[in-house]
PDB file of C-alpha atoms and ligand atoms in Angstrom:
ATOM      1  CA  MET O   1     157.798  94.413 -52.351  1.00  0.00           C
ATOM      2  CA  LYS O   2     161.109  93.644 -50.081  1.00  0.00           C
ATOM      3  CA  VAL O   3     163.531  91.600 -52.413  1.00  0.00           C
ATOM      4  CA  LEU O   4     166.864  90.751 -51.868  1.00  0.00           C
ATOM      5  CA  ILE O   5     169.113  90.236 -54.513  1.00  0.00           C
ATOM      6  CA  ILE O   6     172.184  87.437 -53.654  1.00  0.00           C
ATOM      7  CA  ASN O   7     175.037  87.314 -55.650  1.00  0.00           C
ATOM      8  CA  GLY O   8     177.759  84.186 -55.580  1.00  0.00           C
ATOM      9  CA  PRO O   9     181.376  83.972 -56.374  1.00  0.00           C
ATOM     10  CA  ASN O  10     183.229  86.287 -58.252  1.00  0.00           C
ATOM     11  CA  LEU O  11     180.274  89.037 -59.146  1.00  0.00           C
ATOM     12  CA  ASN O  12     182.363  91.174 -56.832  1.00  0.00           C
ATOM     13  CA  LEU O  13     184.485  91.411 -59.898  1.00  0.00           C
ATOM     14  CA  LEU O  14     181.956  92.813 -62.434  1.00  0.00           C
ATOM     15  CA  GLY O  15     183.280  95.567 -64.555  1.00  0.00           C
ATOM     16  CA  LYS O  16     186.656  94.293 -64.279  1.00  0.00           C
ATOM     17  CA  ARG O  17     185.895  90.262 -64.915  1.00  0.00           C
ATOM     18  CA  GLU O  18     185.534  89.084 -68.736  1.00  0.00           C
ATOM     19  CA  PRO O  19     183.812  92.540 -69.929  1.00  0.00           C
ATOM     20  CA  GLU O  20     182.935  91.181 -73.139  1.00  0.00           C
ATOM     21  CA  ILE O  21     180.464  88.376 -71.011  1.00  0.00           C
ATOM     22  CA  TYR O  22     179.716  90.538 -68.042  1.00  0.00           C
ATOM     23  CA  GLY O  23     179.796  93.792 -69.100  1.00  0.00           C
ATOM     24  CA  ASN O  24     182.140  96.920 -67.542  1.00  0.00           C
ATOM     25  CA  ILE O  25     179.997  98.325 -64.757  1.00  0.00           C
ATOM     26  CA  SER O  26     180.336  97.132 -61.314  1.00  0.00           C
ATOM     27  CA  PHE O  27     177.192  95.923 -59.645  1.00  0.00           C
ATOM     28  CA  GLU O  28     177.311  98.370 -56.882  1.00  0.00           C
ATOM     29  CA  GLY O  29     176.884 101.282 -59.816  1.00  0.00           C
ATOM     30  CA  TYR O  30     174.008  99.229 -61.223  1.00  0.00           C
ATOM     31  CA  LEU O  31     172.275  98.535 -58.030  1.00  0.00           C
ATOM     32  CA  GLU O  32     171.848 102.389 -57.407  1.00  0.00           C
ATOM     33  CA  GLU O  33     170.440 102.523 -60.951  1.00  0.00           C
ATOM     34  CA  LEU O  34     167.764  99.580 -59.819  1.00  0.00           C
ATOM     35  CA  LYS O  35     167.344 101.377 -57.040  1.00  0.00           C
ATOM     36  CA  THR O  36     166.247 104.301 -58.688  1.00  0.00           C
ATOM     37  CA  ASN O  37     164.126 102.617 -61.519  1.00  0.00           C
ATOM     38  CA  PHE O  38     162.474 100.225 -59.117  1.00  0.00           C
ATOM     39  CA  GLU O  39     161.682 102.831 -55.933  1.00  0.00           C
ATOM     40  CA  GLN O  40     158.273 100.823 -55.440  1.00  0.00           C
ATOM     41  CA  HIS O  41     160.519  97.933 -54.057  1.00  0.00           C
ATOM     42  CA  GLN O  42     162.832  98.096 -51.205  1.00  0.00           C
ATOM     43  CA  LEU O  43     166.187  96.468 -52.724  1.00  0.00           C
ATOM     44  CA  SER O  44     168.460  94.855 -50.617  1.00  0.00           C
ATOM     45  CA  TYR O  45     172.003  93.397 -51.885  1.00  0.00           C
ATOM     46  CA  TYR O  46     174.378  90.601 -50.777  1.00  0.00           C
ATOM     47  CA  GLN O  47     177.339  89.439 -52.394  1.00  0.00           C
ATOM     48  CA  SER O  48     179.642  86.212 -51.470  1.00  0.00           C
ATOM     49  CA  ASN O  49     182.756  84.424 -52.587  1.00  0.00           C
ATOM     50  CA  HIS O  50     181.252  81.552 -50.253  1.00  0.00           C
ATOM     51  CA  GLU O  51     178.826  78.336 -50.786  1.00  0.00           C
ATOM     52  CA  GLY O  52     177.845  77.851 -46.781  1.00  0.00           C
ATOM     53  CA  ASP O  53     177.670  81.994 -46.628  1.00  0.00           C
ATOM     54  CA  LEU O  54     175.083  81.932 -49.507  1.00  0.00           C
ATOM     55  CA  VAL O  55     173.030  79.052 -47.916  1.00  0.00           C
ATOM     56  CA  ASP O  56     173.107  80.996 -44.489  1.00  0.00           C
ATOM     57  CA  ALA O  57     172.004  84.489 -46.608  1.00  0.00           C
ATOM     58  CA  LEU O  58     168.883  82.585 -48.329  1.00  0.00           C
ATOM     59  CA  GLN O  59     167.624  80.688 -44.875  1.00  0.00           C
ATOM     60  CA  ASN O  60     167.855  84.164 -42.757  1.00  0.00           C
ATOM     61  CA  ALA O  61     165.949  85.707 -45.752  1.00  0.00           C
ATOM     62  CA  ASP O  62     163.306  83.544 -45.605  1.00  0.00           C
ATOM     63  CA  LYS O  63     160.008  84.662 -44.655  1.00  0.00           C
ATOM     64  CA  ASN O  64     161.745  88.353 -44.117  1.00  0.00           C
ATOM     65  CA  PHE O  65     161.499  88.913 -47.679  1.00  0.00           C
ATOM     66  CA  ASP O  66     158.681  88.734 -50.595  1.00  0.00           C
ATOM     67  CA  TYR O  67     161.099  87.418 -53.256  1.00  0.00           C
ATOM     68  CA  ILE O  68     164.965  86.393 -53.703  1.00  0.00           C
ATOM     69  CA  LEU O  69     166.802  87.140 -56.716  1.00  0.00           C
ATOM     70  CA  LEU O  70     169.640  84.611 -56.641  1.00  0.00           C
ATOM     71  CA  ASN O  71     172.481  84.615 -59.364  1.00  0.00           C
ATOM     72  CA  ALA O  72     174.708  81.605 -57.642  1.00  0.00           C
ATOM     73  CA  ALA O  73     177.476  82.007 -60.597  1.00  0.00           C
ATOM     74  CA  ALA O  74     179.440  79.162 -60.756  1.00  0.00           C
ATOM     75  CA  TYR O  75     177.975  77.661 -57.564  1.00  0.00           C
ATOM     76  CA  THR O  76     174.631  77.213 -59.982  1.00  0.00           C
ATOM     77  CA  HIS O  77     176.314  74.695 -61.694  1.00  0.00           C
ATOM     78  CA  THR O  78     178.043  72.686 -58.636  1.00  0.00           C
ATOM     79  CA  SER O  79     175.938  73.311 -55.560  1.00  0.00           C
ATOM     80  CA  VAL O  80     173.512  70.583 -54.281  1.00  0.00           C
ATOM     81  CA  ALA O  81     173.475  72.916 -51.045  1.00  0.00           C
ATOM     82  CA  ILE O  82     172.452  75.918 -52.159  1.00  0.00           C
ATOM     83  CA  ALA O  83     169.598  73.812 -54.441  1.00  0.00           C
ATOM     84  CA  ASP O  84     168.808  72.212 -51.212  1.00  0.00           C
ATOM     85  CA  THR O  85     168.157  75.453 -49.394  1.00  0.00           C
ATOM     86  CA  VAL O  86     166.257  77.158 -52.103  1.00  0.00           C
ATOM     87  CA  SER O  87     163.977  73.993 -52.064  1.00  0.00           C
ATOM     88  CA  ALA O  88     163.617  74.473 -48.384  1.00  0.00           C
ATOM     89  CA  ILE O  89     162.701  77.897 -47.941  1.00  0.00           C
ATOM     90  CA  LYS O  90     159.252  79.340 -48.400  1.00  0.00           C
ATOM     91  CA  THR O  91     160.313  82.842 -50.052  1.00  0.00           C
ATOM     92  CA  PRO O  92     160.459  82.340 -53.730  1.00  0.00           C
ATOM     93  CA  VAL O  93     163.287  82.296 -55.580  1.00  0.00           C
ATOM     94  CA  ILE O  94     164.192  83.627 -59.387  1.00  0.00           C
ATOM     95  CA  GLU O  95     167.471  82.719 -60.573  1.00  0.00           C
ATOM     96  CA  VAL O  96     169.105  85.169 -62.345  1.00  0.00           C
ATOM     97  CA  HIS O  97     172.154  84.962 -64.966  1.00  0.00           C
ATOM     98  CA  ILE O  98     174.112  87.669 -66.707  1.00  0.00           C
ATOM     99  CA  SER O  99     175.204  86.022 -69.688  1.00  0.00           C
ATOM    100  CA  ASN O 100     172.898  82.783 -71.567  1.00  0.00           C
ATOM    101  CA  ILE O 101     173.949  80.080 -69.667  1.00  0.00           C
ATOM    102  CA  TYR O 102     172.624  77.513 -72.275  1.00  0.00           C
ATOM    103  CA  SER O 103     175.377  78.974 -74.944  1.00  0.00           C
ATOM    104  CA  ARG O 104     178.555  78.498 -73.381  1.00  0.00           C
ATOM    105  CA  GLU O 105     180.515  75.574 -72.203  1.00  0.00           C
ATOM    106  CA  GLU O 106     178.570  72.635 -71.689  1.00  0.00           C
ATOM    107  CA  PHE O 107     179.332  72.191 -67.697  1.00  0.00           C
ATOM    108  CA  ARG O 108     177.450  75.840 -67.573  1.00  0.00           C
ATOM    109  CA  ARG O 109     173.986  74.005 -69.263  1.00  0.00           C
ATOM    110  CA  LYS O 110     173.375  72.265 -65.758  1.00  0.00           C
ATOM    111  CA  SER O 111     171.986  74.294 -63.076  1.00  0.00           C
ATOM    112  CA  PHE O 112     171.119  72.512 -59.964  1.00  0.00           C
ATOM    113  CA  ILE O 113     168.918  75.461 -58.652  1.00  0.00           C
ATOM    114  CA  SER O 114     166.456  75.786 -61.623  1.00  0.00           C
ATOM    115  CA  PRO O 115     164.088  72.822 -60.597  1.00  0.00           C
ATOM    116  CA  TYR O 116     163.325  74.863 -57.410  1.00  0.00           C
ATOM    117  CA  ALA O 117     163.283  78.652 -58.706  1.00  0.00           C
ATOM    118  CA  LYS O 118     159.993  79.924 -59.727  1.00  0.00           C
ATOM    119  CA  ALA O 119     161.806  81.388 -62.892  1.00  0.00           C
ATOM    120  CA  VAL O 120     164.990  81.820 -64.803  1.00  0.00           C
ATOM    121  CA  ILE O 121     166.171  84.770 -66.482  1.00  0.00           C
ATOM    122  CA  ALA O 122     169.590  84.574 -68.025  1.00  0.00           C
ATOM    123  CA  GLY O 123     171.436  86.285 -70.976  1.00  0.00           C
ATOM    124  CA  PHE O 124     170.471  90.157 -71.082  1.00  0.00           C
ATOM    125  CA  GLY O 125     173.652  91.376 -69.256  1.00  0.00           C
ATOM    126  CA  LEU O 126     172.817  93.117 -66.191  1.00  0.00           C
ATOM    127  CA  LYS O 127     169.079  93.808 -67.510  1.00  0.00           C
ATOM    128  CA  SER O 128     168.386  90.224 -66.294  1.00  0.00           C
ATOM    129  CA  TYR O 129     167.673  91.631 -62.855  1.00  0.00           C
ATOM    130  CA  ASP O 130     165.834  94.563 -64.248  1.00  0.00           C
ATOM    131  CA  LEU O 131     163.227  91.939 -66.206  1.00  0.00           C
ATOM    132  CA  ALA O 132     163.286  89.711 -62.772  1.00  0.00           C
ATOM    133  CA  LEU O 133     162.260  92.924 -61.139  1.00  0.00           C
ATOM    134  CA  LEU O 134     159.826  93.969 -63.585  1.00  0.00           C
ATOM    135  CA  SER O 135     158.038  90.590 -63.583  1.00  0.00           C
ATOM    136  CA  LEU O 136     156.977  91.220 -59.905  1.00  0.00           C
TER     137      LEU O 136
HETATM  138  C1  DQA V 201     176.880  83.664 -64.585  1.00  0.00           C
HETATM  139  C2  DQA V 201     177.227  82.492 -65.389  1.00  0.00           C
HETATM  140  C3  DQA V 201     178.047  81.293 -64.377  1.00  0.00           C
HETATM  141  O1  DQA V 201     178.552  80.288 -65.511  1.00  0.00           O
HETATM  142  C4  DQA V 201     179.069  81.532 -64.241  1.00  0.00           C
HETATM  143  O2  DQA V 201     179.879  81.274 -63.151  1.00  0.00           O
HETATM  144  C5  DQA V 201     179.312  83.052 -63.404  1.00  0.00           C
HETATM  145  C6  DQA V 201     177.930  84.025 -64.020  1.00  0.00           C
HETATM  146  C7  DQA V 201     176.236  84.729 -65.105  1.00  0.00           C
HETATM  147  O3  DQA V 201     175.376  85.336 -64.395  1.00  0.00           O
HETATM  148  O4  DQA V 201     175.929  84.835 -66.390  1.00  0.00           O
HETATM  149  O5  DQA V 201     180.114  83.346 -62.490  1.00  0.00           O
HETATM  150  O6  DQA V 201     175.730  83.183 -63.091  1.00  0.00           O
END
């Protein structure tokens, strides 16, 4: 299957950013592992720190991919625009989080995206992406 992984703000800092929460490997390094472990899928990757760019990426991916794995990072908790896009597009979106957003600060417990996501996987570290791919 053709799968696009979209990561939002600050996930370009994985490996350096709060390693006790997000681990100590970069997403680029981890992506190579994912590609090896899931060679039956065609994996593409996009990361942006900008809300509108994430909206564009979701719109452009629509119908060109079988699934989208979306970690909108902080925009999960704030972005009506990204939630509207997830609702508008036909390609199913699986919401992914590295940390368990329900066991952290109160403001992380609200996801604008979850109501429109096909499924949500959170709290398994980077393995959350593995689990999302395993489910396909
Ligand atoms: C995150 C959780 C968000 O609350 C946070 O803003 C992130 C990463 C996660 O993958 O655990 O940047 O989406």
